[in-house]
mmCIF file with all atom_site columns, C-alpha atoms in Angstrom:
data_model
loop_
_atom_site.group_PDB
_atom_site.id
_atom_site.type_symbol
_atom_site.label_atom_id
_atom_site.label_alt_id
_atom_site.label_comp_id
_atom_site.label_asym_id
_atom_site.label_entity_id
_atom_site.label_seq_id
_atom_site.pdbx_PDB_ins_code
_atom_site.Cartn_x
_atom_site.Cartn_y
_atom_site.Cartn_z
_atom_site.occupancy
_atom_site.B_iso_or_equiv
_atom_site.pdbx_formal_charge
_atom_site.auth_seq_id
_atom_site.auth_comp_id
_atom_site.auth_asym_id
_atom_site.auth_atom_id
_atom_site.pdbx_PDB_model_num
ATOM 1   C CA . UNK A 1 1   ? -12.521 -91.034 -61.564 1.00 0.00 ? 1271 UNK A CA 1
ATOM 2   C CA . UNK A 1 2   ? -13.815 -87.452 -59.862 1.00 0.00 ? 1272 UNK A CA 1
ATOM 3   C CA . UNK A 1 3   ? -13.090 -88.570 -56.648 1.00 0.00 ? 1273 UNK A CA 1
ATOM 4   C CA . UNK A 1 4   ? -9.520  -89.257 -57.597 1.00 0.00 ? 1274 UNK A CA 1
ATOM 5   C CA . UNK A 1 5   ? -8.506  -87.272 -60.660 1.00 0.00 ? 1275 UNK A CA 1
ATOM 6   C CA . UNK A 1 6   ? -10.714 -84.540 -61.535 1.00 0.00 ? 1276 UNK A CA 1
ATOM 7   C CA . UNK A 1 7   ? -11.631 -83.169 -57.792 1.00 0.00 ? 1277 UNK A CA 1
ATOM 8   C CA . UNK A 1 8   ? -8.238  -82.962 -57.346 1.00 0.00 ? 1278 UNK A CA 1
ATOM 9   C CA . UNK A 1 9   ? -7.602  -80.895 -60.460 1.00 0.00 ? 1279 UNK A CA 1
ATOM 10  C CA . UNK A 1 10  ? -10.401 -78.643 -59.952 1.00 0.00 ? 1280 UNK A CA 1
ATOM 11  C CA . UNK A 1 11  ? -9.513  -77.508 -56.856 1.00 0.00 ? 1281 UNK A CA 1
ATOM 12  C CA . UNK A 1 12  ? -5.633  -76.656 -57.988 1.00 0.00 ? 1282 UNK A CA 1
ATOM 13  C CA . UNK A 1 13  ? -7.534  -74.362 -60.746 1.00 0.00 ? 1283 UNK A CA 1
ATOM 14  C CA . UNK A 1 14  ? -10.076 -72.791 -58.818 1.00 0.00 ? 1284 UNK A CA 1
ATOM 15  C CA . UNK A 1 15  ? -7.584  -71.944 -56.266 1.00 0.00 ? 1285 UNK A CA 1
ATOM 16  C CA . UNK A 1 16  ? -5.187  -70.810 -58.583 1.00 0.00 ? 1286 UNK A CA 1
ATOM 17  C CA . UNK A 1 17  ? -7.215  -68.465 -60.549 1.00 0.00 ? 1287 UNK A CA 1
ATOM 18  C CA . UNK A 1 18  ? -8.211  -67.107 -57.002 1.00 0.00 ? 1288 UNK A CA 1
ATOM 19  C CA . UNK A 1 19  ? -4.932  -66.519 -55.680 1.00 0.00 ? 1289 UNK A CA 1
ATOM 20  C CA . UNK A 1 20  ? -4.829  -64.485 -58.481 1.00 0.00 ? 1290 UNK A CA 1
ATOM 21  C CA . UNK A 1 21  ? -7.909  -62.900 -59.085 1.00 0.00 ? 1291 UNK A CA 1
ATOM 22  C CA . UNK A 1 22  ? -8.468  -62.068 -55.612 1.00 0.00 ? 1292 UNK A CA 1
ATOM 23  C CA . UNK A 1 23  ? -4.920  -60.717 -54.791 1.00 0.00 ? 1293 UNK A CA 1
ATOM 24  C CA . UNK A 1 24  ? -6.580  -57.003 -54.272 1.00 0.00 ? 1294 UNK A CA 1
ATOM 25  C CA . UNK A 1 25  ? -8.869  -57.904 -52.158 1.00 0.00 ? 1295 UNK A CA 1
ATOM 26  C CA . UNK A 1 26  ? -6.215  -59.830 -50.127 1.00 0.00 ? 1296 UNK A CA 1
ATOM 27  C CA . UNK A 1 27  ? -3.908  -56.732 -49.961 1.00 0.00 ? 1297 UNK A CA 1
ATOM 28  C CA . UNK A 1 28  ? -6.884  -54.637 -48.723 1.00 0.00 ? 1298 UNK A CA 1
ATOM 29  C CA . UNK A 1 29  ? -7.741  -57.051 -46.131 1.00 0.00 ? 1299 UNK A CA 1
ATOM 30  C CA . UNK A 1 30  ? -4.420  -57.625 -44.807 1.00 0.00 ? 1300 UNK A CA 1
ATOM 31  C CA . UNK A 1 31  ? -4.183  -53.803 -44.623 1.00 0.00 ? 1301 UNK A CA 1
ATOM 32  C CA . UNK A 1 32  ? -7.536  -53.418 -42.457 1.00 0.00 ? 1302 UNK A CA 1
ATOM 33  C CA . UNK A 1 33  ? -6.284  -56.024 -40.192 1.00 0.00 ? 1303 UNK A CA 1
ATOM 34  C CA . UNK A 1 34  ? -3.186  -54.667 -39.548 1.00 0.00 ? 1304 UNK A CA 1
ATOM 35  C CA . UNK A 1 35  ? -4.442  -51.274 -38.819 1.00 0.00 ? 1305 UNK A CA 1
ATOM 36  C CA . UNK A 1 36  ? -7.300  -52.852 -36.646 1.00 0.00 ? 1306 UNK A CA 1
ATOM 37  C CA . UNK A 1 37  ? -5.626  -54.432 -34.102 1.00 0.00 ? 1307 UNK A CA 1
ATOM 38  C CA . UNK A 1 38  ? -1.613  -55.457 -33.110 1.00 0.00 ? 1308 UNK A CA 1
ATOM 39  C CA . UNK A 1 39  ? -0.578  -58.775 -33.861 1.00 0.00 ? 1309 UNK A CA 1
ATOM 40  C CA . UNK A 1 40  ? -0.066  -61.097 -37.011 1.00 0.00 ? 1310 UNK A CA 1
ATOM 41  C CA . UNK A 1 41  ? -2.311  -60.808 -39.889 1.00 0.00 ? 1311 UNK A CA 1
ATOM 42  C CA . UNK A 1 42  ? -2.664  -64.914 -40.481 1.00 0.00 ? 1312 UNK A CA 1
ATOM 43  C CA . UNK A 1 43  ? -4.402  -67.126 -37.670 1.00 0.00 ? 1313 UNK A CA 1
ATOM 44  C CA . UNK A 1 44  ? -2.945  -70.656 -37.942 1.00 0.00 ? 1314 UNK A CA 1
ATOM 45  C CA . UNK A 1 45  ? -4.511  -73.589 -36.474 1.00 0.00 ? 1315 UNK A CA 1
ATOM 46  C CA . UNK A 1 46  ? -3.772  -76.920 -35.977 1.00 0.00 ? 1316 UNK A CA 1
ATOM 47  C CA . UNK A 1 47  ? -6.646  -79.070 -38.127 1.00 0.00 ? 1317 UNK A CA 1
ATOM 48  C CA . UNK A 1 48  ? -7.884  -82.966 -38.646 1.00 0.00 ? 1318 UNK A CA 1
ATOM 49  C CA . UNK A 1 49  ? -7.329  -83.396 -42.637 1.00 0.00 ? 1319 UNK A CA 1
ATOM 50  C CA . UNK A 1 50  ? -7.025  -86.510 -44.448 1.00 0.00 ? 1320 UNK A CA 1
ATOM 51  C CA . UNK A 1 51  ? -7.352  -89.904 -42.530 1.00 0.00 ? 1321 UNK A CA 1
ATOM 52  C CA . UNK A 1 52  ? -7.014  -87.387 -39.154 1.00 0.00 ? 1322 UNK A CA 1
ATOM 53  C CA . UNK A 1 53  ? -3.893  -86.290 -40.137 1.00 0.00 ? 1323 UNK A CA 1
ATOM 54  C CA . UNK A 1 54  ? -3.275  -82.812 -39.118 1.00 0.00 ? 1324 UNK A CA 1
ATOM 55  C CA . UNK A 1 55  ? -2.350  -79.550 -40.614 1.00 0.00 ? 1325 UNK A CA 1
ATOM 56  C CA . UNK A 1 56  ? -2.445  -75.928 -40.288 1.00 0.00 ? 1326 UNK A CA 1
ATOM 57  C CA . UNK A 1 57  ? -5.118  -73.780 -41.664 1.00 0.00 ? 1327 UNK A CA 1
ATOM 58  C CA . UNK A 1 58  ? -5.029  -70.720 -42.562 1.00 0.00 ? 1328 UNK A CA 1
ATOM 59  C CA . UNK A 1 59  ? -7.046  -67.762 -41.757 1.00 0.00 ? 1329 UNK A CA 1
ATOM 60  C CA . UNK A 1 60  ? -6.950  -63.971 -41.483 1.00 0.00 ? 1330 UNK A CA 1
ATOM 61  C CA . UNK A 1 61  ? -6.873  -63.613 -37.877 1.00 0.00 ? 1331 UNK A CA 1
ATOM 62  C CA . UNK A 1 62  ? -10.380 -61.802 -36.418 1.00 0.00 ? 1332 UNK A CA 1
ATOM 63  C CA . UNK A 1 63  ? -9.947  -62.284 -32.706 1.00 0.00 ? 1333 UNK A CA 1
ATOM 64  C CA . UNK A 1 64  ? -7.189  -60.560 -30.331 1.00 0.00 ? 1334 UNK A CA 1
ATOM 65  C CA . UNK A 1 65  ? -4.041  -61.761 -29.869 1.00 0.00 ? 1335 UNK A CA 1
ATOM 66  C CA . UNK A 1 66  ? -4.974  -63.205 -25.959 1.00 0.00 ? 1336 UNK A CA 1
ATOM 67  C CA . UNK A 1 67  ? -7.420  -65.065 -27.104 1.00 0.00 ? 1337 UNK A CA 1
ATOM 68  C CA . UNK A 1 68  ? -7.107  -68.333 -25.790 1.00 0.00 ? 1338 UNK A CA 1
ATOM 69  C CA . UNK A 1 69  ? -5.661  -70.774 -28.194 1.00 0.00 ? 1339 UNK A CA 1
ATOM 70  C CA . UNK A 1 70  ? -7.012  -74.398 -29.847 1.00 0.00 ? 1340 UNK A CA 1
ATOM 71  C CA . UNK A 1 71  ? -10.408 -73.508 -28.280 1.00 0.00 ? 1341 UNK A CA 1
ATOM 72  C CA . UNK A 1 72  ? -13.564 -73.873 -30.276 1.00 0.00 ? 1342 UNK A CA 1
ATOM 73  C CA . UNK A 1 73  ? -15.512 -70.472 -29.993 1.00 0.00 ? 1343 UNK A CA 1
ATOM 74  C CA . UNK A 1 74  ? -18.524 -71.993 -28.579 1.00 0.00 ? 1344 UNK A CA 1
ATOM 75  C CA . UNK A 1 75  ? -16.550 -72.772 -25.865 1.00 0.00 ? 1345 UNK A CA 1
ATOM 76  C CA . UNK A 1 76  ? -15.101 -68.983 -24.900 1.00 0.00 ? 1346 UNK A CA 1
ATOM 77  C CA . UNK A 1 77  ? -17.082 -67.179 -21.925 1.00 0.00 ? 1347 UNK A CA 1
ATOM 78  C CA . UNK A 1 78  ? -18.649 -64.606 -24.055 1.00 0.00 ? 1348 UNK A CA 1
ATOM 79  C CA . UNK A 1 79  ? -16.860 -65.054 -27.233 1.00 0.00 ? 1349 UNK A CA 1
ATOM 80  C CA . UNK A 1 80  ? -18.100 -61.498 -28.882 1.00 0.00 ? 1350 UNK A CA 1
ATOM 81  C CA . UNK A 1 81  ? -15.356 -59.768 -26.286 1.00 0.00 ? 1351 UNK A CA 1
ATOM 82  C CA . UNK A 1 82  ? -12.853 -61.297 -28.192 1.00 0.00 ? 1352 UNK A CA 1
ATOM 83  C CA . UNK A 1 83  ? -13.816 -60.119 -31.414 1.00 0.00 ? 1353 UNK A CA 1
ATOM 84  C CA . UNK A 1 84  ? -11.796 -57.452 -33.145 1.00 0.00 ? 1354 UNK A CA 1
ATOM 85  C CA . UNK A 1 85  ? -13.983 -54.875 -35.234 1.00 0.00 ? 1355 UNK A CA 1
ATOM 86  C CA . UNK A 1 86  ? -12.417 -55.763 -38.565 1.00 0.00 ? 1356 UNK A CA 1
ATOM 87  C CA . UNK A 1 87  ? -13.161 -59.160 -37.217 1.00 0.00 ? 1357 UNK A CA 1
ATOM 88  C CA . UNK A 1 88  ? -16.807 -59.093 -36.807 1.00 0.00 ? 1358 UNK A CA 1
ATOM 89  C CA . UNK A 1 89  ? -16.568 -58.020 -40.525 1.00 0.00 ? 1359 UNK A CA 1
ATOM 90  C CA . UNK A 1 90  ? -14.329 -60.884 -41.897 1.00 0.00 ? 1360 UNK A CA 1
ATOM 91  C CA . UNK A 1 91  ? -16.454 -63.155 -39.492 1.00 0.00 ? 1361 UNK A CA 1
ATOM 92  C CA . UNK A 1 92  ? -20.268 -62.254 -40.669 1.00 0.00 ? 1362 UNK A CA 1
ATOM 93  C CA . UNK A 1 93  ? -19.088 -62.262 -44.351 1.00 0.00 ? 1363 UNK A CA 1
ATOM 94  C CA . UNK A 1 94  ? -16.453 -65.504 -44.575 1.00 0.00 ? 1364 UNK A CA 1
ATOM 95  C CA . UNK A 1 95  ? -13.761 -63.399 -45.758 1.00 0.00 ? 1365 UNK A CA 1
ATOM 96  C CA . UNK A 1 96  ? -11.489 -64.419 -42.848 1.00 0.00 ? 1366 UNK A CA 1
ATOM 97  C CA . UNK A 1 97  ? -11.576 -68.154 -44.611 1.00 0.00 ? 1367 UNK A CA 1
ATOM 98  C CA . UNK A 1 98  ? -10.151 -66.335 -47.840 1.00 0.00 ? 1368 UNK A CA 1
ATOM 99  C CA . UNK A 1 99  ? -6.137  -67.901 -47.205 1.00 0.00 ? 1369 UNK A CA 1
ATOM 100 C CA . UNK A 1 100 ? -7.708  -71.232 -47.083 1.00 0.00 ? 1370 UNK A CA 1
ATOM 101 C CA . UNK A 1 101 ? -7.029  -71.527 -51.176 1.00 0.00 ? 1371 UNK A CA 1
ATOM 102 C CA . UNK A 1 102 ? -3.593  -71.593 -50.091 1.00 0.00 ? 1372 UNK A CA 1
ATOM 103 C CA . UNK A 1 103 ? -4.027  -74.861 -48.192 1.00 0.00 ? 1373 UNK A CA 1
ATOM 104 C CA . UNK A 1 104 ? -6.369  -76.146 -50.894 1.00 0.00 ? 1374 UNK A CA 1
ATOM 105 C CA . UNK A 1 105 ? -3.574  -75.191 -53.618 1.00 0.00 ? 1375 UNK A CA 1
ATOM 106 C CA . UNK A 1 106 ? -1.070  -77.359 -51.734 1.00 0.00 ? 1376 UNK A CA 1
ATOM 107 C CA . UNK A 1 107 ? -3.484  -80.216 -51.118 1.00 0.00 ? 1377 UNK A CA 1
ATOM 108 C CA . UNK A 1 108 ? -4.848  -80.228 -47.688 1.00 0.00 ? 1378 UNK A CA 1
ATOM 109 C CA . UNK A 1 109 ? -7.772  -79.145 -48.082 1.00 0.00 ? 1379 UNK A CA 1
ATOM 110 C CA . UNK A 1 110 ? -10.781 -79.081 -51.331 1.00 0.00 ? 1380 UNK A CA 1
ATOM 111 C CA . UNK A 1 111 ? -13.164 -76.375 -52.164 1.00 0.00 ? 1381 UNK A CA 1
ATOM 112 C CA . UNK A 1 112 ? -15.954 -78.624 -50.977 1.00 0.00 ? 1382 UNK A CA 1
ATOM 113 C CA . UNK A 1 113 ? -16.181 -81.270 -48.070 1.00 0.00 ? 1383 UNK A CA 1
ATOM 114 C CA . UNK A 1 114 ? -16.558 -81.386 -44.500 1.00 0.00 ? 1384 UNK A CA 1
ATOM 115 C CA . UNK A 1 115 ? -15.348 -78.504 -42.596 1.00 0.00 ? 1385 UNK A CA 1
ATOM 116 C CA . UNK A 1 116 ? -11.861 -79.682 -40.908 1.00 0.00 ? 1386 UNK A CA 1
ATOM 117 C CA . UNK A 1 117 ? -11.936 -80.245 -36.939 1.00 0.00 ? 1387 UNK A CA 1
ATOM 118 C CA . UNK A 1 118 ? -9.964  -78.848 -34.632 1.00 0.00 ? 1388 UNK A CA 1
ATOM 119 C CA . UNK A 1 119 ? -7.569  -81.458 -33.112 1.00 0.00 ? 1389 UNK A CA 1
ATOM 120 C CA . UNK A 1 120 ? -9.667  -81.259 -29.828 1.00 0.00 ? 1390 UNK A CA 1
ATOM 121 C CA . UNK A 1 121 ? -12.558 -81.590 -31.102 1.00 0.00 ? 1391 UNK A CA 1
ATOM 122 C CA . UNK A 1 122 ? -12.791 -85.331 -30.215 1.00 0.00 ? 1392 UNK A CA 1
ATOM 123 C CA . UNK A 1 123 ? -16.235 -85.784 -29.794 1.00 0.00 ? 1393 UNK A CA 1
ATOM 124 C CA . UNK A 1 124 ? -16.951 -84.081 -33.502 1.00 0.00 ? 1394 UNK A CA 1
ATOM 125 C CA . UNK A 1 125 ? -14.018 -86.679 -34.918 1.00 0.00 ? 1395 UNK A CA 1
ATOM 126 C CA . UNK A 1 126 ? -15.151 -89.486 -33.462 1.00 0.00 ? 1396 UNK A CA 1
ATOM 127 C CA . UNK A 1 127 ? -19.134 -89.013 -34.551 1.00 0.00 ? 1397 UNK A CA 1
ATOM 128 C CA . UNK A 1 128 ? -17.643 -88.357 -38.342 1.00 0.00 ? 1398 UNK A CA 1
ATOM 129 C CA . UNK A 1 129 ? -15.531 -91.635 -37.903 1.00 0.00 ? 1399 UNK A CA 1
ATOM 130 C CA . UNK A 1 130 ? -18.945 -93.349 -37.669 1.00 0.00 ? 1400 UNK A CA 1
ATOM 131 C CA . UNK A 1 131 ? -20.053 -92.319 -41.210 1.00 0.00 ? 1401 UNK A CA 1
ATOM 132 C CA . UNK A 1 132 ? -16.154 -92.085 -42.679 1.00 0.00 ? 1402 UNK A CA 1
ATOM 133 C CA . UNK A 1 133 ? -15.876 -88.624 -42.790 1.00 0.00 ? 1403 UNK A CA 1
ATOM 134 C CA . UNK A 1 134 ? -12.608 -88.222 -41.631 1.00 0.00 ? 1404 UNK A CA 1
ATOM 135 C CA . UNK A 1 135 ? -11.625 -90.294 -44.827 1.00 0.00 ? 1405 UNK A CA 1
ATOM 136 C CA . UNK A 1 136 ? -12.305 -87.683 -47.720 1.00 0.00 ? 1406 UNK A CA 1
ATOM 137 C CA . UNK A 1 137 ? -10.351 -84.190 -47.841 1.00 0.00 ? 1407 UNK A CA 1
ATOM 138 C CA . UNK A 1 138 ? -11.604 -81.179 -45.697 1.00 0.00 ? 1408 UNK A CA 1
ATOM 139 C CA . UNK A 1 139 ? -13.406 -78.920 -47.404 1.00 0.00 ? 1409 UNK A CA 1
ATOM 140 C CA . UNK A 1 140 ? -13.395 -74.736 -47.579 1.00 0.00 ? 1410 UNK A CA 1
ATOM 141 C CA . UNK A 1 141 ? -17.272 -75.725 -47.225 1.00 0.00 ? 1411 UNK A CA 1
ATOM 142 C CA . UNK A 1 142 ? -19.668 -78.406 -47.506 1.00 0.00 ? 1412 UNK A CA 1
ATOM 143 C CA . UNK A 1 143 ? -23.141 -79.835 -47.340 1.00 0.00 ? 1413 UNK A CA 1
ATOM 144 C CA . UNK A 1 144 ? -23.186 -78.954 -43.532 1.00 0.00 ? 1414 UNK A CA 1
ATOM 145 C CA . UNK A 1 145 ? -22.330 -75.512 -44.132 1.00 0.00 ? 1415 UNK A CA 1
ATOM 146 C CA . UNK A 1 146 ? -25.410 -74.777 -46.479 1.00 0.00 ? 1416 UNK A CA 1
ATOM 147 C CA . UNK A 1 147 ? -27.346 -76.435 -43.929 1.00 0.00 ? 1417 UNK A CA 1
ATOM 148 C CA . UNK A 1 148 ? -27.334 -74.991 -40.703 1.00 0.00 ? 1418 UNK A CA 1
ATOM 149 C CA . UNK A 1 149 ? -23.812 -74.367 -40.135 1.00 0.00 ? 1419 UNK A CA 1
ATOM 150 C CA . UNK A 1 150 ? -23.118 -73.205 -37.163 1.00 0.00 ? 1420 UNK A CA 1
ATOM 151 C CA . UNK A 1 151 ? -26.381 -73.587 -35.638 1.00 0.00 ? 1421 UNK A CA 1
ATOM 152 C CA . UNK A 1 152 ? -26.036 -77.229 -36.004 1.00 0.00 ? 1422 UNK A CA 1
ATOM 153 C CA . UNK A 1 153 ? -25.012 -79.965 -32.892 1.00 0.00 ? 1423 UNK A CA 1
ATOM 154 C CA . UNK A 1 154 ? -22.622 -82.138 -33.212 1.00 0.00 ? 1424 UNK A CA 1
ATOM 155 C CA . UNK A 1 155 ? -24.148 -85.720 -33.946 1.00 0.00 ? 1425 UNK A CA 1
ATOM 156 C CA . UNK A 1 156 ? -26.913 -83.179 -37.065 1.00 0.00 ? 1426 UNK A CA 1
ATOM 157 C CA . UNK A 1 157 ? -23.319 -81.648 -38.286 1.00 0.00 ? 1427 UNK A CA 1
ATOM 158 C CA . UNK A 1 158 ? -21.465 -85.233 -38.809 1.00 0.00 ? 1428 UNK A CA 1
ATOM 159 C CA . UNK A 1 159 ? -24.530 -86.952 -40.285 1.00 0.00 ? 1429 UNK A CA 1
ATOM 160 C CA . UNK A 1 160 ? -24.880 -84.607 -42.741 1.00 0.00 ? 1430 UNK A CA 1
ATOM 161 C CA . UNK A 1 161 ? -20.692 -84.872 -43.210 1.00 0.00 ? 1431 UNK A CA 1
ATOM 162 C CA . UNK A 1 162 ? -21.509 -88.494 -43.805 1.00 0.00 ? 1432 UNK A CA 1
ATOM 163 C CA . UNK A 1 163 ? -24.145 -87.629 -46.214 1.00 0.00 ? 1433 UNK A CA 1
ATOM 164 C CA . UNK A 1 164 ? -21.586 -85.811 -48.750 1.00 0.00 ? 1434 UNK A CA 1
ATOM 165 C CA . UNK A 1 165 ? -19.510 -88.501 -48.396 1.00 0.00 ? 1435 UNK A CA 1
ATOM 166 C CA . UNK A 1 166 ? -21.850 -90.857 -50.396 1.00 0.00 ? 1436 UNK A CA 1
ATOM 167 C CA . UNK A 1 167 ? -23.026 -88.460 -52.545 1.00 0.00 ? 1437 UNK A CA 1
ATOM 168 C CA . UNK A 1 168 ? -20.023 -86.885 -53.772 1.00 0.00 ? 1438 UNK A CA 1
ATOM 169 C CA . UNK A 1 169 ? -19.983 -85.877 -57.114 1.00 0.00 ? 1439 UNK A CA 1
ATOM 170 C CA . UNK A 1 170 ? -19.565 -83.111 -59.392 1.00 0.00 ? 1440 UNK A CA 1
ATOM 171 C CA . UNK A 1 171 ? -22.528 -82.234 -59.702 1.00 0.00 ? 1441 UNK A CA 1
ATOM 172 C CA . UNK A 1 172 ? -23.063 -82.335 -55.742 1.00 0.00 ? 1442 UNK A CA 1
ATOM 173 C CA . UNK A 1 173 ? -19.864 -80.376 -55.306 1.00 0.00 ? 1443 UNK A CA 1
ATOM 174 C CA . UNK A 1 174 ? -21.627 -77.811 -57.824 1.00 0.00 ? 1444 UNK A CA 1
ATOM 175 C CA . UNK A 1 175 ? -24.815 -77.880 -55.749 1.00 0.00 ? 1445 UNK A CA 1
ATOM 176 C CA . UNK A 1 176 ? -22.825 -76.916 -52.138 1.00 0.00 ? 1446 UNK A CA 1
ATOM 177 C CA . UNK A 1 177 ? -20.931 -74.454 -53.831 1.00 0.00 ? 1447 UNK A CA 1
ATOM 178 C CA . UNK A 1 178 ? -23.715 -72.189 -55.163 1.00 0.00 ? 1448 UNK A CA 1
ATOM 179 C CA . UNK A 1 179 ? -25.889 -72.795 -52.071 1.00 0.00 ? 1449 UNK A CA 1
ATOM 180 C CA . UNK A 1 180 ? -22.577 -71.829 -49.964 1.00 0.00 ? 1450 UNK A CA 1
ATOM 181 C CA . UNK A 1 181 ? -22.852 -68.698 -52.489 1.00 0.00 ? 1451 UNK A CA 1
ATOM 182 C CA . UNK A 1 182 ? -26.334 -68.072 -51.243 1.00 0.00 ? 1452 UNK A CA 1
ATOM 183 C CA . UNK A 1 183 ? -26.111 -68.779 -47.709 1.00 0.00 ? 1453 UNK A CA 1
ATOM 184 C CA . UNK A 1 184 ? -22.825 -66.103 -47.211 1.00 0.00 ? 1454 UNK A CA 1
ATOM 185 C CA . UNK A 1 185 ? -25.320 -63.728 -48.970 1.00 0.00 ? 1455 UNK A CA 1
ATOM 186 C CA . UNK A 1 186 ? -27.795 -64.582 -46.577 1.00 0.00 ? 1456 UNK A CA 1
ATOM 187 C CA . UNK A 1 187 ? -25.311 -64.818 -43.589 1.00 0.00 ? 1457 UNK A CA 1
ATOM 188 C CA . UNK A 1 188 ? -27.196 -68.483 -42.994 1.00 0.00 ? 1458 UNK A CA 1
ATOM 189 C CA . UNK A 1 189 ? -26.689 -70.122 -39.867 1.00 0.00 ? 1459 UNK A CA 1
ATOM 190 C CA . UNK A 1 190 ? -23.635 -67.688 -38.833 1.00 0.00 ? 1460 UNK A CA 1
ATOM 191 C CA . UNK A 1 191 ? -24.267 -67.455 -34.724 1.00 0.00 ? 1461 UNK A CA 1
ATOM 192 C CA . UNK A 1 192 ? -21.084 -66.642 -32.517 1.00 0.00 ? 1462 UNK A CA 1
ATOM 193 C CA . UNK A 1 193 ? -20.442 -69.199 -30.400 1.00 0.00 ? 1463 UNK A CA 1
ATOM 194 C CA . UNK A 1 194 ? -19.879 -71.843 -32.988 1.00 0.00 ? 1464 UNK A CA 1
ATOM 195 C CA . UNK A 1 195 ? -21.526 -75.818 -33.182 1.00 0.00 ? 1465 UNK A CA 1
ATOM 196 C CA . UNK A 1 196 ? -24.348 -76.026 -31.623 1.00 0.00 ? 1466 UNK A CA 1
ATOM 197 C CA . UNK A 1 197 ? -24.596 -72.495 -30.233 1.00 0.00 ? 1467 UNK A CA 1
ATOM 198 C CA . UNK A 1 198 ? -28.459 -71.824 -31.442 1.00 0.00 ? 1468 UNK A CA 1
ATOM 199 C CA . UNK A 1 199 ? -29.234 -75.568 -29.718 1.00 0.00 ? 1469 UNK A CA 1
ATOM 200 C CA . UNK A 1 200 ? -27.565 -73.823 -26.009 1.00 0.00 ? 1470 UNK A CA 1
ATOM 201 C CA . UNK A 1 201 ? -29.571 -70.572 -26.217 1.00 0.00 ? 1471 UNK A CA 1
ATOM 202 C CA . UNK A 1 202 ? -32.798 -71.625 -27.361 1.00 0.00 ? 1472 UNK A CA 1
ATOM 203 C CA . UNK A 1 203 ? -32.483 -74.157 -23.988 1.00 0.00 ? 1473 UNK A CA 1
ATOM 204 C CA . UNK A 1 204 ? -31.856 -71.114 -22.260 1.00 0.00 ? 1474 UNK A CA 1
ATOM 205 C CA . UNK A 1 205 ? -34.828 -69.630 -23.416 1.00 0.00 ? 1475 UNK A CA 1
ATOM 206 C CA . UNK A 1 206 ? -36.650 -72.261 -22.413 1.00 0.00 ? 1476 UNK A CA 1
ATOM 207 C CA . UNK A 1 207 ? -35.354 -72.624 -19.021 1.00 0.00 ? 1477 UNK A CA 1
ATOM 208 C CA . UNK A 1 208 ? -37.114 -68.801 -18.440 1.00 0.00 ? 1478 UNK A CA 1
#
């Protein structure tokens, strides 16, 4: 029944009441960003949601307008140079994942699950197929996130994707969404370069 009624519910309240609550903050934001840097205040991206359908999320945009497009970070040649200042900010805090209650209003995405793919990212869809990941809605965050996020590699990132998906609950959504609370305090597990990024320098270290 919380899997297919009251999940669904919670999220259209919770992102509701923060469309509302956090409209200030949103106005602010959009105001730094557009005094930042030229170019559009929303970063859309194409996504794998539900059953590796895709959609667009939405984010406020952190990285100049050259950047190149539907490429994970970890993948840029030193991805700080891309970085606006605002967007170092929104970045380090998780305030540039604020417009995602927009998608999670209109359905595509929960507050908790398994952070959506990007469409390339076959090797990451293919190692949540094995534990039916891609079968549950996206989340804003998940058990991943509180867990290494993006210090994690690929195959650590999906198992632990897997690993919400049989123990999804209320009271497990509960338990990712305070520890996501704690870990943006923290700034847990935030390393530019994205997936696996920790795993690639610390083999450079030991290559020294």
């Amino acid at each position: 029944m919380y899997k297919r009624f009251f999940k669904r519910l919670i999220d259209i309240v919770l992102s509701a009441c923060g469309i509302v609550i956090l409209s200030p903050l949103l106005l602010v934001l959009v105001v730094a960003i557009r005094l930042d840097s030229p170019g559009p205040v929303l970063f859309r991206q194409k996504r794998v949601g539900l059953h590796k359908s895709h959609f667009n999320i939405l984010k406020f945009r952190t990285m100049r307008i050259d950047t190149p497009r539907d490429m994970p970070t970890h993948l840029l040649e030193n991805p700080e140079q891309w970085i606006t200042k605002v967007g170092g900010f929104l970045r380090k805090t998780s305030l540039d994942e604020l417009p995602q209650i927009f998608n999670i209003f209109l359905g595509q995405m929960s507050v908790i699950g398994p952070r959506p793919a990007l469409w390339n990212q076959y090797d990451l869809i293919a190692e949540r197929d094995k534990y039916g990941a891609n079968d549950v809605v996206p989340g804003l965050t998940g058990w991943a996130q509180i867990n290494g996020r993006d210090e994690l590699p690929i195959d650590v990132k999906a198992r632990l994707d897997g690993e919400y998906v049989e123990r999804m609950s209320f009271l497990f959504d509960v338990k990712c969404f305070f520890g996501t609370v704690t870990s943006v305090l923290k700034r847990d597990g935030v390393v530019e370069g994205g997936t696996g990024a920790m795993e690639k320098e610390q083999s450079r270290e030991a290559r020294k």
